[in-house]
Short mmCIF file of C-alpha atoms in Angstrom, two decimals:
data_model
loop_
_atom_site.label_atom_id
_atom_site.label_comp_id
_atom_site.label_asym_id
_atom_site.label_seq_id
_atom_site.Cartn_x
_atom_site.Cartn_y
_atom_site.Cartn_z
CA UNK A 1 0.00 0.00 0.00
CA UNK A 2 2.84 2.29 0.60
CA UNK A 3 4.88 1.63 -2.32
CA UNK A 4 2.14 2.09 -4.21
CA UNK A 5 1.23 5.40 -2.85
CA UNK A 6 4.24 6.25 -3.43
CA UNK A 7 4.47 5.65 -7.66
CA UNK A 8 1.23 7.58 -7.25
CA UNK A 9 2.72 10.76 -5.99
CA UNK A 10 6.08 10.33 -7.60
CA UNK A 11 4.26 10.27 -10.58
CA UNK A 12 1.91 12.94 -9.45
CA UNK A 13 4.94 15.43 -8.96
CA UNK A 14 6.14 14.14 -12.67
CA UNK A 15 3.11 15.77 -14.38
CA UNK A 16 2.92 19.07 -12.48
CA UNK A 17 7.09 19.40 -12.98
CA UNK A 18 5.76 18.81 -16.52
CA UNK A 19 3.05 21.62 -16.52
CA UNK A 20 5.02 23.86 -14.67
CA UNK A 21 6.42 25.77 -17.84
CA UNK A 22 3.55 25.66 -19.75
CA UNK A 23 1.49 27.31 -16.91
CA UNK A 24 4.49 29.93 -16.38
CA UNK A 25 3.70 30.63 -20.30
CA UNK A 26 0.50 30.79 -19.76
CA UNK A 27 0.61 33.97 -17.25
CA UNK A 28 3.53 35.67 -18.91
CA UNK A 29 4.53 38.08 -18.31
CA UNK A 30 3.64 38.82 -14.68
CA UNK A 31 5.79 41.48 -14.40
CA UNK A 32 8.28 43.76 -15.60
CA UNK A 33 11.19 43.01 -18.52
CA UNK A 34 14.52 44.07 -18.98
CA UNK A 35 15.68 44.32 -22.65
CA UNK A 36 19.63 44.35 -22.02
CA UNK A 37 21.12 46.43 -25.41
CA UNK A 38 25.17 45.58 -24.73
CA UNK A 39 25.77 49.43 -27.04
CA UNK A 40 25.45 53.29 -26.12
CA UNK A 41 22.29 54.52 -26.31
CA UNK A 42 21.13 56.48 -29.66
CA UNK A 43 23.26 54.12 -31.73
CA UNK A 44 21.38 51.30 -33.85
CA UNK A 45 21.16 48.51 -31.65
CA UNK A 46 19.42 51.04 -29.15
CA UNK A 47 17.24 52.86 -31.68
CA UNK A 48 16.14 49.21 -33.32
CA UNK A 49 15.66 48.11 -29.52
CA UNK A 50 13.53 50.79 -29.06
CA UNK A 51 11.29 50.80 -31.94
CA UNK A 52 10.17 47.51 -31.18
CA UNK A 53 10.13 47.62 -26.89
CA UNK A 54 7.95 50.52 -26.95
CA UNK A 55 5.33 48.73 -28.64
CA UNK A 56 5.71 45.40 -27.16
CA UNK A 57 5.35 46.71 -23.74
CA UNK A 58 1.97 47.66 -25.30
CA UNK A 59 0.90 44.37 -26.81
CA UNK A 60 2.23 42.37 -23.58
CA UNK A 61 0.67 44.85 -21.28
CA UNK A 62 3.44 44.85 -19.42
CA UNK A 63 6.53 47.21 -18.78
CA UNK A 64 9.83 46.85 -20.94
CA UNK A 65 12.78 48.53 -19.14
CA UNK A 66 15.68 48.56 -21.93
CA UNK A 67 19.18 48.75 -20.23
CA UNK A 68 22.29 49.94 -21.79
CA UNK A 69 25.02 47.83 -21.09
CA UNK A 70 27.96 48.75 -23.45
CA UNK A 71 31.75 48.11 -21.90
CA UNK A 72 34.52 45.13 -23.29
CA UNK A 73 33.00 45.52 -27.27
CA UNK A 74 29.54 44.25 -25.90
CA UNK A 75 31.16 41.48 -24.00
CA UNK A 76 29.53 42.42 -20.37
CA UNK A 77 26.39 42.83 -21.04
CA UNK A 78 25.77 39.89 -23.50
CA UNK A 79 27.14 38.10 -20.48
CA UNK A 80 24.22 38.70 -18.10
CA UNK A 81 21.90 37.50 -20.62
CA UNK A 82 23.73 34.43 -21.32
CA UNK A 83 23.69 34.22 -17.56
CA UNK A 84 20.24 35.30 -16.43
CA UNK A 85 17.60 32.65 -15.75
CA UNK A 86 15.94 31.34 -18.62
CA UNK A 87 12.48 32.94 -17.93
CA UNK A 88 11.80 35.22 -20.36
CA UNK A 89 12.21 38.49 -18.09
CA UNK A 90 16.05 39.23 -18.88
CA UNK A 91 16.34 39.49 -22.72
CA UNK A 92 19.11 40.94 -25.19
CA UNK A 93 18.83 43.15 -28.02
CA UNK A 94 22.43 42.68 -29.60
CA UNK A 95 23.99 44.00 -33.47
CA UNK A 96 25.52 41.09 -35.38
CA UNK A 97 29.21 41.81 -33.17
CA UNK A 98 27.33 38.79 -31.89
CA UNK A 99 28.39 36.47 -34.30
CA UNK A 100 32.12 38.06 -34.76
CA UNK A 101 32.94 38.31 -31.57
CA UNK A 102 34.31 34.34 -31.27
CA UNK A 103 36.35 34.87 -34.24
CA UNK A 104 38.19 37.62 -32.67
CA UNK A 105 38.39 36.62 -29.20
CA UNK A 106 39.71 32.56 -28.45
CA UNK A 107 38.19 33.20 -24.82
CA UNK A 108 34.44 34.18 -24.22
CA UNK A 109 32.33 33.64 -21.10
CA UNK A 110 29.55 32.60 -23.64
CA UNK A 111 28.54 30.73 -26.34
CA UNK A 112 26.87 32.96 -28.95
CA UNK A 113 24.89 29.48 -30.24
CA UNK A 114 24.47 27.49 -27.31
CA UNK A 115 23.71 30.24 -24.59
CA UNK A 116 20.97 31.89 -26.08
CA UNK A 117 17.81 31.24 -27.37
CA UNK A 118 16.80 33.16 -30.67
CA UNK A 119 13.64 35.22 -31.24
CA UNK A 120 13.86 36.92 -34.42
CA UNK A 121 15.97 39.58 -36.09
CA UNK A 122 14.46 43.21 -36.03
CA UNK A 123 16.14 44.47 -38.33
CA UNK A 124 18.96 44.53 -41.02
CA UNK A 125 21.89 47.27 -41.76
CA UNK A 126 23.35 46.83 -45.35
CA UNK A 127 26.40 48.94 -46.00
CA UNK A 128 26.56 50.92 -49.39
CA UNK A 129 29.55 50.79 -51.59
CA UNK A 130 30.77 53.95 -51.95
CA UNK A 131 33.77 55.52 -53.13
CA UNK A 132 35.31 59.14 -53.46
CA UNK A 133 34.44 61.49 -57.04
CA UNK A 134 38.11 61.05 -57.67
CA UNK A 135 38.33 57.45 -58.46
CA UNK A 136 38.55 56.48 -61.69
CA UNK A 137 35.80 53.72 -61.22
CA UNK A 138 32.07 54.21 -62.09
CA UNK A 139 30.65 50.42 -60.91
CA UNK A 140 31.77 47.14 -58.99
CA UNK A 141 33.39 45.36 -61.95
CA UNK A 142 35.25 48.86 -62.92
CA UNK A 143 36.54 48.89 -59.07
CA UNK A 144 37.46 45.31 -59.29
CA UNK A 145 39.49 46.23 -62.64
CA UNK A 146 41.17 49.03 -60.56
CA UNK A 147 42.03 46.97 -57.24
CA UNK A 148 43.65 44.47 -59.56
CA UNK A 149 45.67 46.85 -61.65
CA UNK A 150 46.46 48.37 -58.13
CA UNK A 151 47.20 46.14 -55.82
CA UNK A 152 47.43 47.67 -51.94
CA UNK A 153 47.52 51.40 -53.44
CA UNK A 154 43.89 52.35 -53.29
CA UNK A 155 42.95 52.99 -49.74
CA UNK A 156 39.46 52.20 -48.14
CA UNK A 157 38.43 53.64 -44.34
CA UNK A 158 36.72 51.27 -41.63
CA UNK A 159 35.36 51.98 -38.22
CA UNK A 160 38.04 49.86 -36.03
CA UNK A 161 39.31 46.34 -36.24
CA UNK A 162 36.75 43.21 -35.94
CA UNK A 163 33.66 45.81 -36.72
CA UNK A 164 30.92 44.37 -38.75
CA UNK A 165 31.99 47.15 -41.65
CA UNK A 166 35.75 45.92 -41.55
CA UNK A 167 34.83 42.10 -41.71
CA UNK A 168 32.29 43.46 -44.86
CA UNK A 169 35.44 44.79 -46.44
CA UNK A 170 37.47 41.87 -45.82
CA UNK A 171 35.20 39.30 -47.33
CA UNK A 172 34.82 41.60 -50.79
CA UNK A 173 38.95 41.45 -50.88
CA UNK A 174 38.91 37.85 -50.19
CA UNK A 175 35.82 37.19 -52.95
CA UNK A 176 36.91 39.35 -54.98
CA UNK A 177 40.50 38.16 -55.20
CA UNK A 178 41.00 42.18 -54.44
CA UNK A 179 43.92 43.70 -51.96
CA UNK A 180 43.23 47.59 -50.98
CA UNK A 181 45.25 49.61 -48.09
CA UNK A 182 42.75 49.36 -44.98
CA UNK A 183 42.95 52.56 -42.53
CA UNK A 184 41.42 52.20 -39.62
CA UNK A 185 39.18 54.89 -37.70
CA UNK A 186 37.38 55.26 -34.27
CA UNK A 187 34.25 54.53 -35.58
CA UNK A 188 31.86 55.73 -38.94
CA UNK A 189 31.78 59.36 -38.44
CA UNK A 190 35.72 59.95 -39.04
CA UNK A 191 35.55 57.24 -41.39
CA UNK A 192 32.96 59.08 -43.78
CA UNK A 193 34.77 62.40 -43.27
CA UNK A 194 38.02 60.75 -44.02
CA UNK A 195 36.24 59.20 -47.54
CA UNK A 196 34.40 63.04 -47.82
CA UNK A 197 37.89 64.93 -47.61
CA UNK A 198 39.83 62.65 -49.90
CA UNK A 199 42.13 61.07 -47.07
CA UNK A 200 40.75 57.65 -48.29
CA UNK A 201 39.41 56.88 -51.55
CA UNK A 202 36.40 54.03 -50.46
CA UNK A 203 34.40 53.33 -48.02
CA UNK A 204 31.76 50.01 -47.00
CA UNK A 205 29.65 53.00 -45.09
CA UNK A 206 26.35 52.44 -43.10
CA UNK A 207 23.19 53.48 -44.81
CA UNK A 208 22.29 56.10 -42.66
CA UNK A 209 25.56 57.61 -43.24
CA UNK A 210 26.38 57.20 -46.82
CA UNK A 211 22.53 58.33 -48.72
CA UNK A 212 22.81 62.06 -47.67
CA UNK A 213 26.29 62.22 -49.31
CA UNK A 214 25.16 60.65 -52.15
CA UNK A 215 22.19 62.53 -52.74
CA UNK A 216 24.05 65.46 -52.47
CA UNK A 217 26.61 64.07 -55.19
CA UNK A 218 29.22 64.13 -52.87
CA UNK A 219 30.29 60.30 -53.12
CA UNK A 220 29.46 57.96 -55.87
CA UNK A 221 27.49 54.64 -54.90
CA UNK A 222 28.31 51.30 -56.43
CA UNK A 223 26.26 48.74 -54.40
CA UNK A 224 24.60 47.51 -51.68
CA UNK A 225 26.21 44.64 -49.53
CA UNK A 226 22.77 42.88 -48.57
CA UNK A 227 21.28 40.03 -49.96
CA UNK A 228 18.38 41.67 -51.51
CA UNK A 229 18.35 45.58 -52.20
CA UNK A 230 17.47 48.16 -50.15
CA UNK A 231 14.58 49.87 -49.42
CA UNK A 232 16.33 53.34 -48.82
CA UNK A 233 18.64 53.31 -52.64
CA UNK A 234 16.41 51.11 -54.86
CA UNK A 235 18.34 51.61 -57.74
CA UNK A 236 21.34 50.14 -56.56
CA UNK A 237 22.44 46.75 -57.62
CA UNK A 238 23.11 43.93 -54.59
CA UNK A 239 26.99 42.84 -54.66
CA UNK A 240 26.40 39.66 -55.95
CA UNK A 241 24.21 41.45 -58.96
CA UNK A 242 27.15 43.92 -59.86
CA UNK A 243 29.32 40.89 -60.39
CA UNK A 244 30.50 39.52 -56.93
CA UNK A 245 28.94 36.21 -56.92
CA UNK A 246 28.12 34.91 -53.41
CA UNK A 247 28.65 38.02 -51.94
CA UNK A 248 26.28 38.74 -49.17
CA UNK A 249 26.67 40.71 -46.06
CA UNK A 250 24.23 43.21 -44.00
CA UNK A 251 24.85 43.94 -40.20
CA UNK A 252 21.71 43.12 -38.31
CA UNK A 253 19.98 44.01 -34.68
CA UNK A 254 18.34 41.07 -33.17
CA UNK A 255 15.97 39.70 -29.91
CA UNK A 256 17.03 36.85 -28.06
CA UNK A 257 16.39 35.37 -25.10
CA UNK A 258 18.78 32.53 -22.46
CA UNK A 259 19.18 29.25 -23.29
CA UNK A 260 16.33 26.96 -21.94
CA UNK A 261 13.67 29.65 -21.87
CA UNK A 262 10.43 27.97 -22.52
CA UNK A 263 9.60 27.67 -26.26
CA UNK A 264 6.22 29.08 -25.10
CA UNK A 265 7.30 32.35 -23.95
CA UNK A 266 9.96 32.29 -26.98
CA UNK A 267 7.00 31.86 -29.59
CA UNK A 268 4.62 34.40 -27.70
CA UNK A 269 7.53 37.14 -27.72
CA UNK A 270 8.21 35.59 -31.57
CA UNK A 271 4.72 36.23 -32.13
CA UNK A 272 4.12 39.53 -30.96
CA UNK A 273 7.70 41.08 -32.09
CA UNK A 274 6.36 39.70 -36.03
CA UNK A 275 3.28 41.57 -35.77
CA UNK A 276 5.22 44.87 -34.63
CA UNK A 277 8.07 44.49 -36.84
CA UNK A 278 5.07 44.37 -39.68
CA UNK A 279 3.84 48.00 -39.52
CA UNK A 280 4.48 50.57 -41.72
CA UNK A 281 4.97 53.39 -38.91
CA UNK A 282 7.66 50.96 -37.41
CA UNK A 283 9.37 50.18 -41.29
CA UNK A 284 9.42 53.77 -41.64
CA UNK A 285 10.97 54.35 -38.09
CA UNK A 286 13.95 51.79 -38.63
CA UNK A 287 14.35 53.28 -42.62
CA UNK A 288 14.84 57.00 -41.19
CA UNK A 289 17.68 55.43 -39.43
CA UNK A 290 18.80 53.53 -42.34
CA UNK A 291 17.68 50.15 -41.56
CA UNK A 292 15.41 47.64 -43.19
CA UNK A 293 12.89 45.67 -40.93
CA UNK A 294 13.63 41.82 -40.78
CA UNK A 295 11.43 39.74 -39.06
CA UNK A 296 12.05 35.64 -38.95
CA UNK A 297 11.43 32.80 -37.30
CA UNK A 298 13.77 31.64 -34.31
CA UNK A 299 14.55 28.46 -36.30
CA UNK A 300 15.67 30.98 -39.36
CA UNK A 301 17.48 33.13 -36.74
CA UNK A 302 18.84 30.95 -35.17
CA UNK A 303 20.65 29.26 -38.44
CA UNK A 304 22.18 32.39 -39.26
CA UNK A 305 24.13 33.17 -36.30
CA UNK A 306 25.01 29.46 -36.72
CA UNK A 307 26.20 30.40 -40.34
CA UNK A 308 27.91 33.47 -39.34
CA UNK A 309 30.10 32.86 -36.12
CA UNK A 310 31.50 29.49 -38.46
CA UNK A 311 32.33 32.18 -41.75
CA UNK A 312 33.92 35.25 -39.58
CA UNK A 313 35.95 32.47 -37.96
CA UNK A 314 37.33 31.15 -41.37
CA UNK A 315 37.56 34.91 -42.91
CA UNK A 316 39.12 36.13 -40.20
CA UNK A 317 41.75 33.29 -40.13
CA UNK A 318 42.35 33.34 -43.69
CA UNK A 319 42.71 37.30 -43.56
CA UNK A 320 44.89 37.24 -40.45
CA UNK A 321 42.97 40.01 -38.47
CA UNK A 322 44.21 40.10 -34.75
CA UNK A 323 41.84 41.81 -32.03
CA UNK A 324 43.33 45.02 -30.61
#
């Protein structure tokens, strides 16, 4: 009679260990979340953050506290995340420095695939191709034709070592069988005036920064570095269309959550994020600061940072960039 009480409520406490997370799910969220953003506020990351927190505090009836965490290149606050329990309170808007940081750093205290569970991208930043009036190049296969006659003497400006814009660069020299001189700057802003003032001739610049330039026939555009084209320049050709097959690279600003958070409270925030990334006032809100909303599913996400920590490890090997 004992023992078989006992199976009874052993089994018992089975089921409701079982329903536990589903009924957590089911009245989340209770109470306030924090949206860690690892950057300075105003920058991407914070604005893309924003755009979407503001209204999902709305939808979730619920407040959204987004915390700026920047310090170590990101590193401390995508730590807390990666460390915070898995309950869907302590999330992490993070850029695509994500995915590059293992390449440049052989010690992390996280795993940018195993630690974290994926919600969905907000929202992509393609870079734009630009170059200075001077050069002698009026497309990608011309500048191609130039970098090979050239080799090392035309000189393009980044925004720092192991950036998402220097890694863009890097993969066009390595695809393109190219070689430029790469002078490095603290950050887009001296980089663009650099390109503006002549001190370097091209420039993998952020949307945002590049279109008012070219508009105002200051710099001439050759191509966008996304998969697809943009929203912002239309008329301008994809890498891969203007002749660099393969080539596809856009920084991005996604939503993820710890490791072992419920996939119920994953697919509600999922869910509700889509829905929000969807509307035209919050398209428009992400264009004005030159990015395109994304939107996918945590599977989708969750491949690409998969994709991308395993390529900036291999590019940055075969390129020999050392972290500074």
């Amino acid at each position: 009679m004992i023992r078989h009480l006992s199976i009874i409520i052993a089994a018992g406490c089975t089921v409701l260990a079982g329903t536990l997370p589903a009924a957590a799910a089911d009245s989340y969220p209770s109470r306030p979340i924090r949206v860690i953003v690892p950057q300075s506020a105003a920058g991407s990351t914070d604005v893309a953050a924003r755009a979407l927190t503001d209204r999902l505090s709305e939808s979730l009836k619920q407040n959204i506290v987004v915390d700026n965490r920047p310090g170590a290149g990101s590193l401390n606050g995508t730590e807390m995340v990666a460390k915070a329990a898995p309950d869907g309170y302590t999330l992490l808007a993070i850029a695509a420095s994500l995915t590059i940081t293992p390449a440049m750093h052989s010690k992390l205290p996280f795993d940018p695939v195993t630690d974290f569970a994926p919600i969905t991208q907000i929202a992509d930043l393609p870079h734009i191709v630009v170059v200075h009036p001077s050069v002698a190049a009026k497309n990608i296969p011309e500048l191609v034709a130039l970098l090979k006659s050239r080799p090392g003497q035309i000189t393009c400006g980044y925004s720092g070592i192991g950036t998402s814009t220097h890694l863009a660069i890097e993969l066009f020299q390595y695809m393109s069988q190219t070689k430029m001189l790469l002078v490095p700057y603290k950050g887009g802003t001296p980089a663009m005036t650099a390109l503006l003032g002549g001190e370097v001739q091209v420039n993998f610049a952020a949307s945002s920064t590049a279109i008012p330039h070219i508009r105002a026939g200051k710099l001439r555009a050759m191509a966008v570095t996304g998969g697809k084209r943009s929203t912002a320049v239309p008329e301008l050709p994809t890498m891969a269309e203007a002749g660099v097959k393969g080539y596809q690279h856009a920084s991005w600003v996604g939503l993820l959550a710890p490791a072992k958070t419920p996939p119920a409270i994953i697919n509600r925030l999922h869910e509700e994020s889509i829905r929000i990334i969807s509307r035209n006032e919050v398209k428009a809100l992400l264009l004005k600061s030159g990015m395109e909303a994304e939107g996918n599913s945590p599977k989708e996400f969750a491949a690409i940072i998969r994709e991308e920590v395993d390529k900036w490890k291999k590019l940055v090997k075969i390129a020999g960039i050392k972290a500074q």
